[in-house]
CSV table of C-alpha atoms in Angstrom, one decimal:
chain,number,residue,atom,x,y,z
M,15,MET,CA,-54.9,-213.6,-75.7
M,16,ILE,CA,-57.5,-215.1,-73.4
M,17,LEU,CA,-59.1,-218.2,-74.9
M,18,SER,CA,-61.8,-219.3,-72.6
M,19,THR,CA,-65.2,-220.5,-73.0
M,20,ALA,CA,-66.5,-217.5,-71.0
M,21,LEU,CA,-65.0,-215.3,-73.7
M,22,TRP,CA,-65.7,-217.0,-76.8
M,23,THR,CA,-69.4,-217.7,-76.7
M,24,THR,CA,-69.5,-220.0,-79.7
M,25,ALA,CA,-67.1,-222.3,-81.4
M,26,CYS,CA,-66.3,-222.2,-84.9
M,27,THR,CA,-65.4,-225.0,-87.5
M,28,ASP,CA,-62.1,-225.5,-89.1
M,29,GLY,CA,-61.4,-223.9,-92.5
M,30,LYS,CA,-58.8,-222.7,-94.9
M,31,ASP,CA,-58.1,-219.0,-95.0
M,32,SER,CA,-58.1,-218.8,-98.8
M,33,SER,CA,-59.0,-215.1,-98.9
M,34,ALA,CA,-56.1,-213.7,-96.9
M,35,THR,CA,-53.2,-212.6,-99.0
M,36,ASP,CA,-50.1,-210.5,-99.0
M,37,ASP,CA,-49.5,-207.5,-101.2
M,38,SER,CA,-47.7,-209.6,-103.8
M,39,ASN,CA,-50.8,-211.9,-104.3
M,40,ALA,CA,-53.5,-209.1,-103.9
M,41,THR,CA,-56.2,-209.2,-106.7
M,42,ASP,CA,-57.1,-206.1,-108.8
M,43,ASP,CA,-60.5,-204.7,-109.5
M,44,SER,CA,-61.2,-207.2,-112.2
M,45,ASN,CA,-61.2,-210.0,-110.0
M,46,ALA,CA,-63.0,-208.4,-106.8
M,47,THR,CA,-66.3,-209.4,-106.2
M,48,ASP,CA,-69.3,-206.8,-106.2
M,49,ASP,CA,-71.6,-208.8,-103.9
M,50,THR,CA,-71.3,-209.7,-100.2
M,51,GLY,CA,-69.3,-212.8,-100.9
M,52,THR,CA,-69.6,-216.1,-99.1
M,53,SER,CA,-69.1,-216.7,-95.4
M,54,ALA,CA,-65.5,-216.0,-94.4
M,55,ASP,CA,-63.4,-219.1,-93.9
M,56,CYS,CA,-62.5,-219.8,-90.4
M,57,VAL,CA,-59.2,-220.5,-89.1
M,58,GLU,CA,-60.0,-221.8,-85.6
M,59,GLU,CA,-58.0,-221.2,-82.7
M,60,GLY,CA,-59.1,-221.6,-79.1
M,61,GLY,CA,-62.9,-221.2,-80.1
M,62,ALA,CA,-62.4,-218.1,-82.4
M,63,CYS,CA,-62.0,-217.6,-86.0
M,64,VAL,CA,-58.6,-215.6,-86.6
M,65,LEU,CA,-58.5,-212.9,-89.3
M,66,THR,CA,-55.1,-211.8,-90.3
M,67,GLY,CA,-53.4,-209.8,-93.2
M,68,ILE,CA,-55.1,-208.4,-96.3
M,69,TYR,CA,-58.4,-209.6,-97.8
M,70,THR,CA,-59.1,-208.7,-101.4
M,71,GLU,CA,-62.3,-210.7,-101.8
M,72,SER,CA,-65.8,-210.0,-100.5
M,73,MET,CA,-66.7,-212.2,-97.4
M,74,THR,CA,-69.2,-212.3,-94.5
M,75,LEU,CA,-68.5,-212.6,-90.9
M,76,THR,CA,-71.5,-214.6,-89.4
M,77,ALA,CA,-73.1,-214.0,-85.9
M,78,ASP,CA,-72.7,-217.9,-85.2
M,79,LYS,CA,-69.0,-217.5,-84.8
M,80,ALA,CA,-66.5,-215.4,-82.7
M,81,TRP,CA,-64.0,-213.4,-84.8
M,82,LEU,CA,-60.5,-212.3,-83.8
M,83,LEU,CA,-58.6,-209.6,-85.4
M,84,ARG,CA,-54.8,-210.5,-85.2
M,85,GLY,CA,-52.6,-207.6,-86.1
M,86,GLY,CA,-53.7,-204.9,-88.7
M,87,VAL,CA,-56.4,-206.7,-90.7
M,88,GLN,CA,-57.1,-204.9,-94.0
M,89,ILE,CA,-60.0,-205.1,-96.3
M,90,GLY,CA,-58.8,-204.2,-99.8
M,91,ASP,CA,-55.4,-203.3,-101.0
M,92,GLY,CA,-56.2,-200.0,-102.4
M,93,THR,CA,-57.1,-201.4,-105.9
M,94,ALA,CA,-59.5,-204.4,-105.2
M,95,SER,CA,-63.1,-203.5,-104.2
M,96,PRO,CA,-64.2,-206.2,-101.8
M,97,VAL,CA,-67.2,-205.8,-99.2
M,98,LEU,CA,-66.9,-207.0,-95.7
M,99,THR,CA,-70.4,-207.8,-94.4
M,100,ILE,CA,-70.7,-208.3,-90.9
M,101,GLU,CA,-74.2,-209.9,-89.6
M,102,ALA,CA,-76.2,-208.4,-86.9
M,103,GLY,CA,-75.3,-210.0,-83.6
M,104,THR,CA,-71.7,-210.6,-84.5
M,105,THR,CA,-68.8,-210.0,-82.1
M,106,VAL,CA,-65.4,-209.0,-83.5
M,107,TYR,CA,-62.6,-209.1,-80.9
M,108,GLY,CA,-59.2,-207.3,-81.1
M,109,GLU,CA,-56.3,-209.2,-80.0
M,110,SER,CA,-54.4,-207.3,-77.5
M,111,ALA,CA,-51.0,-209.3,-77.9
M,112,SER,CA,-50.7,-208.4,-81.5
M,113,THR,CA,-52.4,-205.0,-81.5
M,114,GLY,CA,-55.4,-206.1,-83.5
M,115,PHE,CA,-57.4,-203.5,-85.5
M,116,LEU,CA,-59.4,-203.3,-88.6
M,117,VAL,CA,-58.9,-201.0,-91.7
M,118,ILE,CA,-61.3,-200.6,-94.6
M,119,ASN,CA,-59.0,-199.5,-97.3
M,120,ARG,CA,-60.0,-197.1,-100.3
M,121,GLY,CA,-62.2,-198.8,-102.7
M,122,ALA,CA,-63.3,-201.5,-100.2
M,123,GLN,CA,-66.5,-201.3,-98.2
M,124,ILE,CA,-67.8,-202.3,-94.9
M,125,ASP,CA,-71.5,-203.4,-94.3
M,126,ALA,CA,-72.0,-203.7,-90.6
M,127,ARG,CA,-75.7,-203.2,-90.0
M,128,GLY,CA,-76.8,-204.5,-86.5
M,129,THR,CA,-80.2,-203.7,-84.9
M,130,ALA,CA,-81.1,-202.1,-81.6
M,131,THR,CA,-81.3,-205.7,-80.2
M,132,SER,CA,-78.6,-207.3,-82.0
M,133,PRO,CA,-75.8,-204.8,-82.6
M,134,VAL,CA,-72.3,-205.5,-84.2
M,135,VAL,CA,-69.8,-205.4,-81.4
M,136,PHE,CA,-66.0,-204.7,-81.7
M,137,THR,CA,-64.3,-205.4,-78.4
M,138,SER,CA,-61.3,-206.5,-76.4
M,139,ASP,CA,-60.2,-210.1,-76.2
M,140,GLN,CA,-59.8,-209.8,-72.6
M,141,ALA,CA,-62.3,-211.4,-70.1
M,142,VAL,CA,-65.2,-209.4,-68.9
M,143,GLY,CA,-64.1,-207.7,-65.8
M,144,SER,CA,-60.5,-207.4,-67.0
M,145,ARG,CA,-61.3,-205.0,-70.0
M,146,GLY,CA,-60.1,-201.4,-70.3
M,147,ARG,CA,-59.0,-198.7,-72.5
M,148,GLY,CA,-56.3,-199.5,-74.9
M,149,GLN,CA,-56.5,-203.2,-75.3
M,150,TRP,CA,-56.8,-203.3,-79.1
M,151,GLY,CA,-56.8,-200.9,-81.9
M,152,GLY,CA,-60.1,-199.7,-83.5
M,153,LEU,CA,-62.1,-199.3,-86.7
M,154,VAL,CA,-60.6,-197.3,-89.7
M,155,LEU,CA,-62.4,-196.3,-92.8
M,156,ASN,CA,-60.1,-194.9,-95.6
M,157,GLY,CA,-61.8,-193.1,-98.5
M,158,ARG,CA,-61.1,-191.1,-101.5
M,159,ALA,CA,-62.8,-188.0,-100.5
M,160,PRO,CA,-60.8,-184.5,-100.4
M,161,ILE,CA,-58.5,-183.6,-97.6
M,162,ASN,CA,-56.3,-180.6,-97.0
M,163,ALA,CA,-53.2,-182.2,-95.7
M,164,CYS,CA,-51.1,-181.1,-98.7
M,165,THR,CA,-49.4,-177.9,-98.3
M,166,ASP,CA,-49.1,-177.5,-102.2
M,167,GLY,CA,-52.9,-177.5,-102.6
M,168,ASN,CA,-53.0,-180.7,-104.7
M,169,PRO,CA,-56.7,-181.6,-105.3
M,170,GLU,CA,-55.5,-185.3,-105.4
M,171,CYS,CA,-54.1,-185.0,-101.8
M,172,GLU,CA,-53.4,-188.2,-99.9
M,173,ALA,CA,-52.1,-188.8,-96.6
M,174,GLU,CA,-51.0,-191.8,-94.3
M,175,GLY,CA,-53.3,-192.7,-91.4
M,176,GLU,CA,-52.2,-192.6,-87.8
M,177,GLY,CA,-50.6,-195.8,-86.5
M,178,GLY,CA,-49.9,-197.0,-90.1
M,179,THR,CA,-53.5,-197.4,-91.0
M,180,GLY,CA,-53.3,-196.7,-94.6
M,181,ILE,CA,-53.5,-194.2,-97.3
M,182,TYR,CA,-56.7,-191.9,-97.6
M,183,GLY,CA,-57.8,-189.0,-99.5
M,184,GLY,CA,-58.5,-188.1,-103.2
M,185,SER,CA,-60.9,-186.1,-105.3
M,186,ASP,CA,-64.3,-188.0,-105.0
M,187,PRO,CA,-66.4,-186.2,-102.2
M,188,ALA,CA,-69.2,-188.9,-102.8
M,189,ASP,CA,-66.9,-191.9,-102.3
M,190,ASN,CA,-68.7,-194.7,-100.6
M,191,SER,CA,-66.9,-196.7,-97.8
M,192,GLY,CA,-70.0,-198.7,-96.8
M,193,SER,CA,-72.5,-198.7,-93.9
M,194,LEU,CA,-72.3,-198.7,-90.1
M,195,SER,CA,-75.6,-198.9,-88.0
M,196,TYR,CA,-76.1,-200.1,-84.5
M,197,VAL,CA,-72.4,-200.7,-83.8
M,198,ARG,CA,-70.5,-200.7,-80.6
M,199,ILE,CA,-66.7,-200.2,-80.6
M,200,GLU,CA,-65.2,-200.6,-77.0
M,201,TYR,CA,-62.0,-200.7,-75.1
M,202,GLY,CA,-59.8,-199.7,-78.1
M,203,GLY,CA,-57.2,-197.2,-78.8
M,204,ILE,CA,-54.0,-199.1,-78.1
M,205,GLU,CA,-50.8,-197.2,-78.4
M,206,ILE,CA,-49.0,-198.3,-81.7
M,207,SER,CA,-45.8,-196.3,-80.7
M,208,PRO,CA,-45.2,-193.5,-78.1
M,209,ASP,CA,-48.0,-190.9,-78.4
M,210,ASN,CA,-49.5,-192.5,-81.4
M,211,GLU,CA,-52.8,-194.5,-80.5
M,212,ILE,CA,-55.7,-195.4,-82.8
M,213,ASN,CA,-59.0,-193.8,-82.3
M,214,GLY,CA,-62.1,-195.8,-81.5
M,215,LEU,CA,-63.5,-195.0,-85.0
M,216,SER,CA,-61.3,-193.2,-87.5
M,217,LEU,CA,-63.0,-191.8,-90.7
M,218,GLN,CA,-60.1,-190.8,-93.0
M,219,GLY,CA,-61.1,-189.0,-96.3
M,220,VAL,CA,-64.5,-190.8,-96.2
M,221,GLY,CA,-67.1,-189.6,-98.7
M,222,SER,CA,-70.7,-188.6,-98.4
M,223,ALA,CA,-72.2,-191.8,-99.9
M,224,THR,CA,-71.1,-193.7,-96.8
M,225,SER,CA,-73.8,-194.3,-94.2
M,226,ILE,CA,-73.1,-194.2,-90.6
M,227,ASP,CA,-75.8,-194.1,-87.7
M,228,HIS,CA,-76.2,-195.4,-84.2
M,229,VAL,CA,-72.6,-196.0,-83.3
M,230,GLN,CA,-71.2,-196.2,-79.7
M,231,ILE,CA,-67.4,-195.7,-79.0
M,232,HIS,CA,-66.9,-196.7,-75.3
M,233,MET,CA,-63.8,-196.5,-73.2
M,234,ASN,CA,-61.3,-195.7,-75.9
M,235,LEU,CA,-57.8,-194.7,-75.0
M,236,ASP,CA,-57.5,-192.0,-77.5
M,237,ASP,CA,-60.4,-190.0,-79.1
M,238,GLY,CA,-63.7,-191.5,-79.4
M,239,MET,CA,-64.1,-190.6,-83.0
M,240,GLU,CA,-61.8,-188.6,-85.3
M,241,ILE,CA,-62.7,-187.3,-88.8
M,242,PHE,CA,-59.9,-186.6,-91.1
M,243,GLY,CA,-61.3,-184.4,-94.0
M,244,GLY,CA,-63.9,-185.9,-96.4
M,245,ALA,CA,-67.5,-185.2,-96.6
M,246,VAL,CA,-69.1,-188.1,-94.5
M,247,SER,CA,-72.3,-187.5,-92.4
M,248,LEU,CA,-73.3,-189.2,-89.4
M,249,SER,CA,-76.3,-189.4,-86.8
M,250,HIS,CA,-77.0,-191.0,-83.4
M,251,LEU,CA,-73.2,-191.1,-82.1
M,252,VAL,CA,-72.6,-192.1,-78.4
M,253,VAL,CA,-69.0,-191.6,-77.1
M,254,THR,CA,-68.6,-192.6,-73.5
M,255,GLY,CA,-65.5,-192.7,-71.2
M,256,PRO,CA,-63.0,-191.4,-74.0
M,257,GLY,CA,-59.3,-191.1,-72.8
M,258,ASP,CA,-58.9,-188.0,-74.9
M,259,ASP,CA,-61.4,-185.9,-77.0
M,260,GLY,CA,-65.0,-187.2,-77.7
M,261,ILE,CA,-65.5,-185.9,-81.3
M,262,ASP,CA,-62.4,-184.6,-83.3
M,263,TRP,CA,-62.3,-183.2,-86.7
M,264,ASP,CA,-59.8,-181.7,-89.0
M,265,LEU,CA,-58.1,-181.8,-92.4
M,266,GLY,CA,-61.2,-180.2,-94.1
M,267,TRP,CA,-64.2,-182.3,-93.0
M,268,SER,CA,-67.4,-180.9,-94.8
M,269,GLY,CA,-70.2,-183.3,-93.6
M,270,ASN,CA,-73.0,-183.3,-91.2
M,271,LEU,CA,-73.6,-184.6,-87.7
M,272,GLN,CA,-76.9,-184.7,-85.9
M,273,PHE,CA,-77.7,-186.4,-82.6
M,274,ALA,CA,-74.6,-187.2,-80.6
M,275,VAL,CA,-73.6,-187.4,-77.0
M,276,VAL,CA,-70.3,-187.4,-75.4
M,277,GLN,CA,-70.0,-188.5,-71.7
M,278,GLN,CA,-66.7,-187.9,-70.0
M,279,HIS,CA,-65.7,-190.3,-67.2
M,280,THR,CA,-63.8,-188.9,-63.9
M,281,ASP,CA,-60.5,-190.4,-64.5
M,282,ALA,CA,-59.5,-189.2,-68.0
M,283,GLY,CA,-60.5,-187.0,-71.0
M,284,ASN,CA,-59.9,-184.0,-72.9
M,285,ASN,CA,-62.4,-181.8,-74.9
M,286,GLY,CA,-66.0,-182.8,-75.9
M,287,ILE,CA,-65.5,-181.4,-79.4
M,288,GLU,CA,-62.0,-180.5,-80.6
M,289,ALA,CA,-62.3,-178.9,-84.1
M,290,ASP,CA,-59.4,-177.9,-86.4
M,291,ASN,CA,-58.8,-177.1,-89.9
M,292,ASN,CA,-55.1,-177.9,-90.4
M,293,GLY,CA,-52.5,-177.6,-87.6
M,294,ASP,CA,-49.9,-176.8,-90.0
M,295,ASP,CA,-51.6,-174.5,-92.3
M,296,TYR,CA,-54.8,-172.8,-90.7
M,297,THR,CA,-56.1,-171.6,-94.0
M,298,ALA,CA,-55.5,-174.9,-96.0
M,299,ALA,CA,-58.3,-175.8,-98.5
M,300,PRO,CA,-60.7,-177.3,-98.5
M,301,ASN,CA,-61.5,-175.6,-95.1
M,302,SER,CA,-63.2,-177.8,-92.4
M,303,MET,CA,-66.9,-176.5,-92.3
M,304,PRO,CA,-69.3,-179.3,-91.1
M,305,THR,CA,-72.8,-178.6,-89.9
M,306,VAL,CA,-73.5,-180.0,-86.4
M,307,SER,CA,-76.8,-180.0,-84.6
M,308,ASN,CA,-78.3,-181.6,-81.4
M,309,ILE,CA,-75.2,-182.4,-79.5
M,310,THR,CA,-75.2,-183.3,-75.7
M,311,LEU,CA,-71.6,-182.9,-74.0
M,312,ILE,CA,-71.2,-184.0,-70.6
M,313,GLY,CA,-67.9,-183.3,-68.9
M,314,SER,CA,-66.4,-184.2,-65.3
M,315,GLU,CA,-65.2,-181.6,-62.9
M,316,ALA,CA,-62.6,-184.1,-61.8
M,317,VAL,CA,-60.6,-183.6,-65.1
M,318,ALA,CA,-58.5,-180.7,-64.4
M,319,GLU,CA,-56.7,-179.7,-67.5
M,320,ASP,CA,-57.5,-178.9,-71.1
M,321,ASN,CA,-61.0,-179.8,-70.7
M,322,PHE,CA,-63.5,-177.8,-72.7
M,323,SER,CA,-66.9,-178.8,-74.0
M,324,VAL,CA,-66.3,-177.1,-77.4
M,325,LEU,CA,-62.7,-176.1,-78.6
M,326,LEU,CA,-62.6,-174.3,-82.0
M,327,ARG,CA,-59.2,-173.7,-83.3
M,328,HIS,CA,-56.4,-173.8,-86.2
M,329,GLY,CA,-58.8,-172.1,-88.6
M,330,THR,CA,-61.9,-174.3,-88.6
M,331,ALA,CA,-65.2,-173.2,-89.9
M,332,GLY,CA,-68.6,-174.7,-89.3
M,333,HIS,CA,-72.1,-174.3,-88.1
M,334,LEU,CA,-73.0,-175.5,-84.6
M,335,TYR,CA,-76.8,-175.7,-83.6
M,336,SER,CA,-78.6,-176.7,-80.5
M,337,VAL,CA,-75.6,-177.8,-78.4
M,338,LEU,CA,-76.1,-178.7,-74.8
M,339,SER,CA,-72.9,-178.4,-72.5
M,340,THR,CA,-72.5,-179.2,-68.8
M,341,ASP,CA,-69.9,-179.8,-66.1
M,342,TRP,CA,-66.7,-179.1,-68.1
M,343,SER,CA,-64.1,-178.3,-65.6
M,344,VAL,CA,-62.1,-175.7,-67.4
M,345,GLY,CA,-64.7,-174.1,-69.5
M,346,CYS,CA,-67.6,-174.6,-71.8
M,347,LEU,CA,-66.3,-172.8,-74.8
M,348,ALA,CA,-62.8,-171.9,-76.1
M,349,ILE,CA,-62.0,-170.4,-79.5
M,350,ARG,CA,-58.4,-170.0,-80.6
M,351,ASP,CA,-56.5,-168.4,-83.5
M,352,GLN,CA,-57.4,-165.3,-85.5
M,353,GLU,CA,-58.0,-167.6,-88.6
M,354,THR,CA,-60.9,-169.2,-86.6
M,355,PHE,CA,-62.4,-165.9,-85.6
M,356,ASP,CA,-62.2,-164.6,-89.0
M,357,HIS,CA,-64.7,-167.3,-90.1
M,358,PHE,CA,-67.5,-165.6,-87.9
M,359,THR,CA,-67.1,-162.4,-90.0
M,360,THR,CA,-67.4,-164.2,-93.2
M,361,GLY,CA,-70.3,-166.2,-92.0
M,362,ASP,CA,-68.6,-169.6,-92.4
M,363,LEU,CA,-68.4,-170.1,-88.6
M,364,SER,CA,-71.5,-169.8,-86.5
M,365,LEU,CA,-73.1,-170.6,-83.0
M,366,MET,CA,-76.8,-171.0,-82.9
M,367,HIS,CA,-79.1,-172.1,-79.9
M,368,LEU,CA,-76.0,-173.2,-77.7
M,369,LYS,CA,-76.9,-173.7,-73.8
M,370,MET,CA,-73.9,-173.9,-71.7
M,371,ALA,CA,-74.0,-174.8,-67.9
M,372,CYS,CA,-70.4,-174.7,-66.8
M,373,ASP,CA,-69.0,-172.8,-64.0
M,374,VAL,CA,-66.7,-171.0,-66.4
M,375,THR,CA,-68.6,-170.3,-69.7
M,376,PHE,CA,-65.5,-169.1,-71.7
M,377,GLU,CA,-61.8,-169.6,-71.9
M,378,ASP,CA,-59.9,-167.0,-70.1
M,379,ASP,CA,-56.4,-166.9,-71.5
M,380,PRO,CA,-54.6,-163.6,-70.9
M,381,GLU,CA,-52.2,-164.5,-73.6
M,382,GLU,CA,-54.8,-164.5,-76.4
M,383,THR,CA,-54.1,-161.8,-79.1
M,384,GLU,CA,-57.2,-162.2,-81.2
M,385,THR,CA,-59.3,-159.1,-82.0
M,386,ILE,CA,-62.5,-160.7,-80.8
M,387,THR,CA,-63.5,-162.8,-77.9
M,388,GLU,CA,-65.5,-165.9,-77.2
M,389,GLU,CA,-68.2,-164.0,-75.4
M,390,GLN,CA,-68.7,-161.5,-78.3
M,391,VAL,CA,-69.3,-164.2,-80.9
M,392,PHE,CA,-71.2,-166.1,-78.4
M,393,ASP,CA,-73.5,-163.1,-77.7
M,394,GLY,CA,-73.5,-162.3,-81.3
M,395,GLY,CA,-75.2,-165.6,-82.3
M,396,THR,CA,-78.9,-166.4,-82.0
M,397,GLY,CA,-80.4,-168.1,-78.9
M,398,ASN,CA,-76.9,-168.7,-77.1
M,399,GLU,CA,-77.2,-168.7,-73.5
M,400,ALA,CA,-75.2,-169.5,-70.4
M,401,ILE,CA,-77.5,-171.5,-68.1
M,402,SER,CA,-77.5,-172.7,-64.5
M,403,GLY,CA,-78.5,-176.2,-65.1
M,404,SER,CA,-78.7,-178.7,-68.0
M,405,ASP,CA,-82.0,-180.6,-67.2
M,406,ILE,CA,-80.4,-183.9,-68.2
M,407,ALA,CA,-82.1,-186.8,-66.4
M,408,ALA,CA,-78.9,-188.6,-65.2
M,409,PRO,CA,-75.9,-187.2,-66.9
M,410,THR,CA,-73.2,-188.3,-64.5
M,411,ASN,CA,-74.3,-191.8,-63.9
M,412,LEU,CA,-71.4,-193.7,-65.5
M,413,THR,CA,-73.1,-197.2,-65.6
M,414,ALA,CA,-76.7,-196.4,-66.3
M,415,PRO,CA,-76.8,-192.7,-67.7
M,416,ASP,CA,-80.0,-191.4,-69.0
M,417,PHE,CA,-79.3,-188.5,-71.4
M,418,ARG,CA,-82.9,-187.3,-71.8
M,419,LEU,CA,-84.1,-184.1,-70.7
M,420,THR,CA,-86.4,-183.9,-67.9
M,421,ALA,CA,-90.2,-183.4,-68.4
M,422,GLY,CA,-91.2,-179.9,-68.5
M,423,SER,CA,-87.7,-178.6,-69.3
M,424,ALA,CA,-87.5,-175.3,-71.2
M,425,LEU,CA,-84.7,-176.8,-73.3
M,426,LEU,CA,-87.4,-179.0,-74.9
M,427,THR,CA,-88.4,-176.1,-77.1
M,428,ALA,CA,-85.0,-173.9,-77.1
M,429,GLY,CA,-83.5,-175.4,-80.1
M,430,MET,CA,-83.1,-174.9,-83.7
M,431,THR,CA,-82.4,-177.3,-86.5
M,432,PRO,CA,-80.4,-176.3,-89.6
M,433,SER,CA,-82.0,-176.6,-92.9
M,434,GLY,CA,-81.2,-179.4,-95.3
M,435,SER,CA,-82.5,-182.9,-96.1
M,436,PHE,CA,-80.0,-184.6,-93.9
M,437,PHE,CA,-81.5,-183.0,-90.8
M,438,GLU,CA,-84.6,-184.0,-88.8
M,439,SER,CA,-86.3,-181.0,-87.7
M,440,VAL,CA,-86.7,-181.1,-83.8
M,441,PRO,CA,-87.4,-178.3,-81.4
M,442,TYR,CA,-85.1,-179.3,-78.7
M,443,VAL,CA,-81.5,-178.5,-77.5
M,444,GLY,CA,-79.1,-181.5,-77.2
M,445,ALA,CA,-79.3,-184.9,-78.6
M,446,PHE,CA,-82.5,-186.2,-76.7
M,447,ASP,CA,-86.0,-185.0,-75.9
M,448,ASP,CA,-87.8,-186.1,-72.7
M,449,THR,CA,-89.2,-189.4,-74.1
M,450,ASP,CA,-87.1,-191.1,-76.7
M,451,ASN,CA,-84.0,-192.8,-75.4
M,452,TRP,CA,-82.3,-194.0,-78.7
M,453,THR,CA,-79.4,-195.5,-76.8
M,454,GLU,CA,-81.4,-198.5,-75.3
M,455,GLY,CA,-80.8,-202.0,-76.3
M,456,TRP,CA,-77.5,-201.7,-78.3
M,457,THR,CA,-75.1,-199.7,-76.0
M,458,SER,CA,-73.2,-200.8,-73.1
M,459,PHE,CA,-71.6,-198.7,-70.4
M,460,ALA,CA,-69.6,-201.3,-68.4
M,461,SER,CA,-66.3,-200.0,-67.2
M,462,ASN,CA,-64.6,-203.1,-67.8
C-alpha cells in the first residue's frame, strides 16, 4: 500500500474501531441501528482510516477523511441490519496488498449518494499514474430477491457469491439493499483465485426497492457490472475500459435498465452485453427477463476474439429497446441456444429499434443448429436496422469521450421507449441525445 501525502489527500484522527467485529461477536437485528449511525471510528494508518472485518452497526464514512478497505470488508453479517452511509465527495481506497473489497450483506444497506460535482469514489490505493485494472476488488451488494441457481426449484434459493463475497438470494423481490447515486468504481476486479475475479459492481439477488443511478465502473479487470438474479432496476450507467464484459446478467434477473453506455478500450474486453439465464439449466425459473432501453455500446476493432455488442444465450429472455452499437470486431449481434430463440416465439424476448453499425452485423457460426437465425429475429422486430455509421460525437476517444449523438442525426428520432413508470419516454436511440451529456462532472476516464 502506498501511504503518500499525494495519495491520502486528508489525514484522519486516531480512534477506536469499536464497530468492527468477528462472527462470534456480531450483533443481531435487535441491536442493529435503523438510522445512519455515527461517524465511523477511524483507525489511522499513514493518513488513511482503515476498515477491516465485519461491521454490524450503522456508521458514516465522512468526506473529510480517506478510507481504506483492508481485505474483505463486510457490512452486516446476514442477521444485523446496519446502514453504511458514505457522504458525497468521499473517497474509499481498496488496498491492493490485502485484496480489499466491500460487501453489503443481506439485511444491510448502503447509502452512497454523491452529486454531479462531488461523487463518491471507490478506487485503487496506488498512486495516480500507477493505477490499473485489478488492483483491488470491487463493490458487492447481496440481497434477498429470487435467483434461479438451485436446480431443485427451491423458491428460497441461495448461492455463494464469486470470490467468497457472501450468500445472496431469497424470496423477496422488493428487498432493499440501499442507494447508489453519482458513484465511481475504478481500477478494480482483482483476481481472488485463478479465473475468479470480482466485478466492478456485483448485484447479487438485489431487490427492486434498491435505488441505483449515475454509476461509473472504469478499468475493471473482470466485468464492469454483473447482475445475478434479483429484480433491481438501474439508470445512467457508464462502463469504460472493462477487461471482460461491460454489462452481464444471469440467474433470473427481472429488473429494468435505461441509459447506459459501454466503451471498450483497445487492449482488452469481451462483449458489450452478455446475457444468460442459467448456464447449467437454460430453462431454470425464474427466467432472466429484464427490460433494457437506451443503451450505447462502443466496441474496439482491435479486440479480436469473442467480441460482440450483444450476446444473448443460455435461455435468457428480455426486451431490448433503442440499442445503438458500433465497432464490435466480431459482430454486433449473437444469439445462441435453441432455448433462447424459443423466447422470440413466446414473446418473452424481443428486439425493438436496434441500430447496429458493425462490419459484421450477425454472428456467423457454421456449427449453429438452431431452427432460426439472428437475422430472422432481427428483421422480425420493429425498427431494427444495420446502419453505416453511429453518429456518436467522439466514441473512440478514451480520455475525453463524447457519447452524444451529432446534431441533425436521424437517430435522434429513431428510438422507442418501453411502457412503464420506470422509463423516461425519449425519442432517440442510444443513451444520449445531442445536447445532454449526463456524464459530465462525476466521471473519470484516466487510464492510470
